[in-house]
XYZ file of C-alpha atoms in Angstrom:
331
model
C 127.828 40.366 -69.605
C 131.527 39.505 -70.294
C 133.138 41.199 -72.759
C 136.478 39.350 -74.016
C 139.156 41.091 -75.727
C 141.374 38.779 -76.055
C 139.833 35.316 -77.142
C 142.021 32.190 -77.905
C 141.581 28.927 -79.617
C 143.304 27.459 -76.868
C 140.927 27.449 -73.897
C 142.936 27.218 -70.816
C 144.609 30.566 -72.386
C 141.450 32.827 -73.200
C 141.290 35.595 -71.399
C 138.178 34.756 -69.370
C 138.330 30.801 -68.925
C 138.850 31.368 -65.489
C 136.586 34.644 -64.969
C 133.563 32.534 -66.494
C 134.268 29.424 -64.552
C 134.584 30.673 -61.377
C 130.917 32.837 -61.373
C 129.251 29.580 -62.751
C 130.653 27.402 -59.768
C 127.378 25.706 -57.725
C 125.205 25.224 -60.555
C 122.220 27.321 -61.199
C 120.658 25.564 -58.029
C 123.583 26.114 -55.747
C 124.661 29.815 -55.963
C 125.846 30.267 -60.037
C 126.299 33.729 -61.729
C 124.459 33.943 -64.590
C 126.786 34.975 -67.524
C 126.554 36.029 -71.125
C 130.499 36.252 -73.270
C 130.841 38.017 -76.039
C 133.111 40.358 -77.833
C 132.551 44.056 -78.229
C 131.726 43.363 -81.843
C 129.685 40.814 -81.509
C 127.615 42.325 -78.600
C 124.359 43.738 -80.459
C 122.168 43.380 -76.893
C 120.695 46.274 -75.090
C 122.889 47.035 -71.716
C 120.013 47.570 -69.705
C 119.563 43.573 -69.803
C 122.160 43.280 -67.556
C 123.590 43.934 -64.163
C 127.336 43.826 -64.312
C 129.615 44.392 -67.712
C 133.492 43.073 -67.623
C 135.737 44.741 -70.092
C 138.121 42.212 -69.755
C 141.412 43.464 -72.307
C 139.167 45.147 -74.302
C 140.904 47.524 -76.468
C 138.484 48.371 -79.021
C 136.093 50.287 -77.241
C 134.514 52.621 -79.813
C 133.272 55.882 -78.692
C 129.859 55.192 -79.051
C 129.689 51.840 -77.028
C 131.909 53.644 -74.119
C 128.522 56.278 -74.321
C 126.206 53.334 -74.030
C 128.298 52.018 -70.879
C 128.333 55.348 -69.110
C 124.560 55.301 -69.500
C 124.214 52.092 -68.430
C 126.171 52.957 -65.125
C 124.224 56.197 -64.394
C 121.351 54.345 -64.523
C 122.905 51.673 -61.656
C 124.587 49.111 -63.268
C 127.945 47.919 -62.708
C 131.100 47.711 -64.453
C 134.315 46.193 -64.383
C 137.360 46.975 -66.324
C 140.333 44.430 -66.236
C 143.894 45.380 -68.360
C 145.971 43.523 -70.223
C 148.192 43.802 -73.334
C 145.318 45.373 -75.534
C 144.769 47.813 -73.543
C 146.403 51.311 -75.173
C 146.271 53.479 -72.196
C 146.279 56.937 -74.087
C 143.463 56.058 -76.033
C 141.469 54.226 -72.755
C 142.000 57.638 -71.297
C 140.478 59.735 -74.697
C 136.993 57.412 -75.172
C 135.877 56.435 -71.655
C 136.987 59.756 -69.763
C 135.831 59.651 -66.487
C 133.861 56.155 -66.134
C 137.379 55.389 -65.320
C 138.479 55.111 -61.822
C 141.900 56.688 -62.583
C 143.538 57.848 -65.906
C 145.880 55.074 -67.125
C 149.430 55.949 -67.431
C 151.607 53.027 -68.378
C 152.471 49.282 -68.035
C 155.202 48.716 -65.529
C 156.412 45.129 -66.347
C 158.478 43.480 -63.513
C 158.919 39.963 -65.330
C 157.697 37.224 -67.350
C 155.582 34.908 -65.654
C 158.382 31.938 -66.344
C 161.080 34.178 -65.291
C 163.244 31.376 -63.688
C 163.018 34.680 -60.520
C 159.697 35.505 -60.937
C 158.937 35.117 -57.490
C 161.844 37.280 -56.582
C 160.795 40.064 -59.030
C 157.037 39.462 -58.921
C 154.980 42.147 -56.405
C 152.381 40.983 -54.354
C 148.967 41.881 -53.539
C 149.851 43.011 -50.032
C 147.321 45.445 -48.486
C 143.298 45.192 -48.965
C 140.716 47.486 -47.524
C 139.765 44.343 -45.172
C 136.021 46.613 -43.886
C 135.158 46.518 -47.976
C 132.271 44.211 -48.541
C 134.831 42.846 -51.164
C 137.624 41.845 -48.944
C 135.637 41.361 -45.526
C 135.825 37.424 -45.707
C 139.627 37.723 -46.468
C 140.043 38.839 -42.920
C 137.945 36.705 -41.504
C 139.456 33.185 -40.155
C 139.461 30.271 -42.267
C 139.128 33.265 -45.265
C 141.604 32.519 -48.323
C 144.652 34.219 -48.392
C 145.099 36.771 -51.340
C 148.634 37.887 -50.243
C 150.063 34.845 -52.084
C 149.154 36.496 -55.252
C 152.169 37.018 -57.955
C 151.487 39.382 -60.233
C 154.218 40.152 -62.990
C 152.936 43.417 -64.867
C 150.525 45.573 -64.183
C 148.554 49.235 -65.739
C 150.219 52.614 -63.888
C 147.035 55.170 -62.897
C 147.452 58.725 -63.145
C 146.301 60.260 -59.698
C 143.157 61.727 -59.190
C 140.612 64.426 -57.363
C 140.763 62.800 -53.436
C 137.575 61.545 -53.290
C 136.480 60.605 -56.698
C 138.260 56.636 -56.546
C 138.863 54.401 -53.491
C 141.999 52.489 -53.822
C 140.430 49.186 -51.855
C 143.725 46.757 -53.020
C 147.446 47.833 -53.179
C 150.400 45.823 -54.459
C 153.517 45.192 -52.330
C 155.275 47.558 -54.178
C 152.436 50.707 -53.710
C 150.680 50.281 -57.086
C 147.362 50.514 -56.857
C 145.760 46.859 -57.727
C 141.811 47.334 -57.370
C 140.193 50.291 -57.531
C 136.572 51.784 -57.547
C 134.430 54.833 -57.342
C 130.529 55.488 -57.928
C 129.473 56.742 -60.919
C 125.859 58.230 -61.117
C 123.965 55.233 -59.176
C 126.441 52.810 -60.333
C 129.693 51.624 -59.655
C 132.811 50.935 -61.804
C 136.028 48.926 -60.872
C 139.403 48.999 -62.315
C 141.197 46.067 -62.008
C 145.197 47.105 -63.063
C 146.489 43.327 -63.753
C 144.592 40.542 -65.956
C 141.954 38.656 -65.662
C 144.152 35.763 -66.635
C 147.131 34.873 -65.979
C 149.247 36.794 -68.705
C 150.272 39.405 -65.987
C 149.578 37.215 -62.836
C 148.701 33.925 -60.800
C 145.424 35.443 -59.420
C 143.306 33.040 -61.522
C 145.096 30.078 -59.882
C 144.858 31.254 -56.571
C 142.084 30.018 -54.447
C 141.433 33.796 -53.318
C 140.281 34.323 -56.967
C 137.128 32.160 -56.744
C 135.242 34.176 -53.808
C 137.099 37.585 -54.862
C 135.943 37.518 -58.454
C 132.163 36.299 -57.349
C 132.024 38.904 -54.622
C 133.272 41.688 -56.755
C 130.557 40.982 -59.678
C 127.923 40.698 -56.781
C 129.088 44.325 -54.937
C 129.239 45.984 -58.697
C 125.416 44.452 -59.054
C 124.749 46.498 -55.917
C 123.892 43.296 -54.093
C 125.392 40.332 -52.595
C 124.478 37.127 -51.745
C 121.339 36.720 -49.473
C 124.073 36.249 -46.448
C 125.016 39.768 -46.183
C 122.211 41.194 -43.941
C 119.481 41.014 -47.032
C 116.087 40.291 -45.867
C 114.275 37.212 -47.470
C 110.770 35.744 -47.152
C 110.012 32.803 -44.910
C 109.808 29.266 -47.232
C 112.493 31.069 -49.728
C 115.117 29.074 -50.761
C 118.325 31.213 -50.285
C 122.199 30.134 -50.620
C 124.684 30.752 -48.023
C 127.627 31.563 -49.283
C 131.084 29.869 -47.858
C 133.110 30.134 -50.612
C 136.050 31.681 -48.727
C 136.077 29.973 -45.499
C 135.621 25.884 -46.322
C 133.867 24.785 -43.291
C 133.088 21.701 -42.245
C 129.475 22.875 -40.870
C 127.295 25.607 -41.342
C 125.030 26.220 -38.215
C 122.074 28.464 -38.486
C 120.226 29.584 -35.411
C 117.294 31.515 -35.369
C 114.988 33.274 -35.134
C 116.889 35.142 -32.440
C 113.980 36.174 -31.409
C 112.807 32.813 -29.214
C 113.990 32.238 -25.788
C 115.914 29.344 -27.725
C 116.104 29.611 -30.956
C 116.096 26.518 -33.409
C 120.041 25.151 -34.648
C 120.078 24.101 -37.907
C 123.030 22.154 -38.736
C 124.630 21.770 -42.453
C 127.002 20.079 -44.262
C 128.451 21.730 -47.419
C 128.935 19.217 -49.925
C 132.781 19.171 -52.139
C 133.078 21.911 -54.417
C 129.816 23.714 -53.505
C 130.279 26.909 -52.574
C 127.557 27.666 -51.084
C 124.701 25.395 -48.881
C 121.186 26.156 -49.436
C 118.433 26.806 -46.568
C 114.715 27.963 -46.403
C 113.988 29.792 -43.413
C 111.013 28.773 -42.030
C 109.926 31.626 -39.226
C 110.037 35.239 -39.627
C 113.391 36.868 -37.427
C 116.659 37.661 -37.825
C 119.252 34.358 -37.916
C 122.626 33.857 -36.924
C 125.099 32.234 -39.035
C 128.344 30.119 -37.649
C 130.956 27.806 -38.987
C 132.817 24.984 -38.177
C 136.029 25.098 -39.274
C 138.415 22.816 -37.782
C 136.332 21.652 -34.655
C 135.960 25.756 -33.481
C 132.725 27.058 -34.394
C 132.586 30.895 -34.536
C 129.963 33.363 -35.664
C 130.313 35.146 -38.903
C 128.238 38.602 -38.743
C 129.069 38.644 -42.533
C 126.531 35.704 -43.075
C 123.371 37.121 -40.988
C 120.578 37.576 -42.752
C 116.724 38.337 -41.845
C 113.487 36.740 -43.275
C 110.645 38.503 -43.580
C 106.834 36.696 -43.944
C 106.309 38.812 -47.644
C 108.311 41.727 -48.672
C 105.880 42.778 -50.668
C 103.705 43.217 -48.947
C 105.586 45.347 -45.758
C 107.706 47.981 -46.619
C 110.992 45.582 -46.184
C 112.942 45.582 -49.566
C 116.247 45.551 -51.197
C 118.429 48.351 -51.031
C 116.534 49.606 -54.471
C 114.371 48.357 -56.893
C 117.541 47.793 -59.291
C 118.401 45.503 -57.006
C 115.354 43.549 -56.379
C 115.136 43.111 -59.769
C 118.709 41.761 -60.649
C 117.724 38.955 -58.208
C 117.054 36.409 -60.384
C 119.872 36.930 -62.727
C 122.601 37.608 -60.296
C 123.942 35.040 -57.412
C 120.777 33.352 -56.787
C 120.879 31.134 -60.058
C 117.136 31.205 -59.469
């Protein structure tokens, strides 16, 4: 469920054109994220329906919808809270306590995004916890670079209890960019620029497409079926090469045979992802060819399993198992 608080006429300019866009990229056959957009007052849903809210500028968050989203959290969903100029930190800090990350302190505005020395003033986003499922294809090579990233104003945070919040992305200038912490069996993530790009050039970036999808997909408590997730045998699954472009995908497996079978695909433009259906129970490798040097990617491994309902293989939890169809799979 996105949540905009900041809607415009003008499309290219609404605060989640480029949020919604880049989760619905593939198709619902080809690795889409299901998504619902709303405002907060137009949102008359149950939470529970869902596996990920975005707050995205959302100032008016009344005291008893920030109650409903702590619940929902508890309970394992996921949540994501970008900033922006509707965001009134004071009152941010009074109604949703401590689902948030970090208390919010103030914005710290460096320039205007046509500042004729905006790249001079701009920060960056420098340093990224490159072992968080988030960022792991980021270090990887071929990954998209997310250094280039300009941002122009961004939300202060009050420190914290160590422990409670994980700072997992930093700007150039030590701001904290991204960060996280669990809350009950759910997770929440504070985002301190925009979604759009009022405060930054993230959106434009081509670091934004597999950060934002892989974000939503950790909050859901899941990723994609690449990231060591067991799947049944004849299941169609999507392998996700959003970050790294190749110019082949090569599955082998099972590992388990003296010489396993090589599968050999071609990722068609703009997919970002390339679907397969394993046909023999085992764990496969996954490597890429990216400019004539194929390497393995652990990141992409996955197992299949003959019925997981059957053994006593599942998903991490049931919360997860059933989010499924609704998030990544487009199934």
């Amino acid at each position: 469920m996105l949540l905009n608080g900041d809607p415009r006429n003008v499309v290219y300019r609404d605060e989640l054109f480029y949020l919604e866009r880049a989760l619905s990229v593939g198709g619902e056959e080809n690795g889409a994220i299901r998504t619902e957009v709303t405002t907060v007052e137009g949102f008359s849903g149950d939470l529970s329906d869902f596996d990920v809210v975005v707050l995205a500028n959302v100032g008016n968050v009344s005291a008893t919808f920030a109650s409903e989203l702590g619940a929902f959290v508890r309970q394992g969903g996921g949540l994501l809270i970008t900033m922006g100029s509707m965001i009134d930190p004071a009152e941010y800090n009074r109604v949703l306590g401590d689902l948030l990350p970090k208390p919010l302190r103030s914005v710290r505005e460096l320039c205007e995004p046509g500042d004729p020395d905006a790249n001079l003033m701009a920060t960056r986003l420098a340093r990224v916890e490159s072992s968080h499922p988030v960022f792991r294809v980021f270090d990887l090579p071929g990954g998209d670079s997310i250094q280039s990233v300009s941002v122009y104003s961004y939300m202060l945070l009050e420190p914290s209890l160590a422990g409670q919040a994980q700072i997992i992305a930093s700007y150039a200038d030590g701001g904290p960019a991204l960060v996280e912490k669990d809350y009950g069996a759910g997770r929440v993530a504070l985002l301190t620029t925009t979604i759009d790009r009022d405060w930054s050039d993230l959106p434009i970036r081509t670091a934004f497409l597999p950060l934002a999808r892989r974000l939503v997909r950790h909050l859901a408590r899941r990723g994609s079926f690449s990231e060591s997730d067991v799947v049944r045998v004849g299941q169609r699954m999507n392998i996700d090469v959003e970050a790294q472009h190749p110019d082949r995908v090569i599955i082998e497996g099972p590992l388990s045979d003296p010489e396993p079978p090589r599968y050999v695909l071609i990722p068609e433009r703009d997919r970002v992802s390339v679907p397969f259906e394993p046909e023999q129970a085992g764990h496969y490798d996954v490597r890429l060819d990216i400019g004539g040097q194929e390497r393995s990617f652990d990141e992409l491994a996955f197992s299949a399993n003959v019925d997981t309902d059957e053994s006593d293989l599942s998903l991490t939890d049931s919360t997860l198992a059933q989010g499924l169809a609704r998030v990544g799979t487009g199934e």
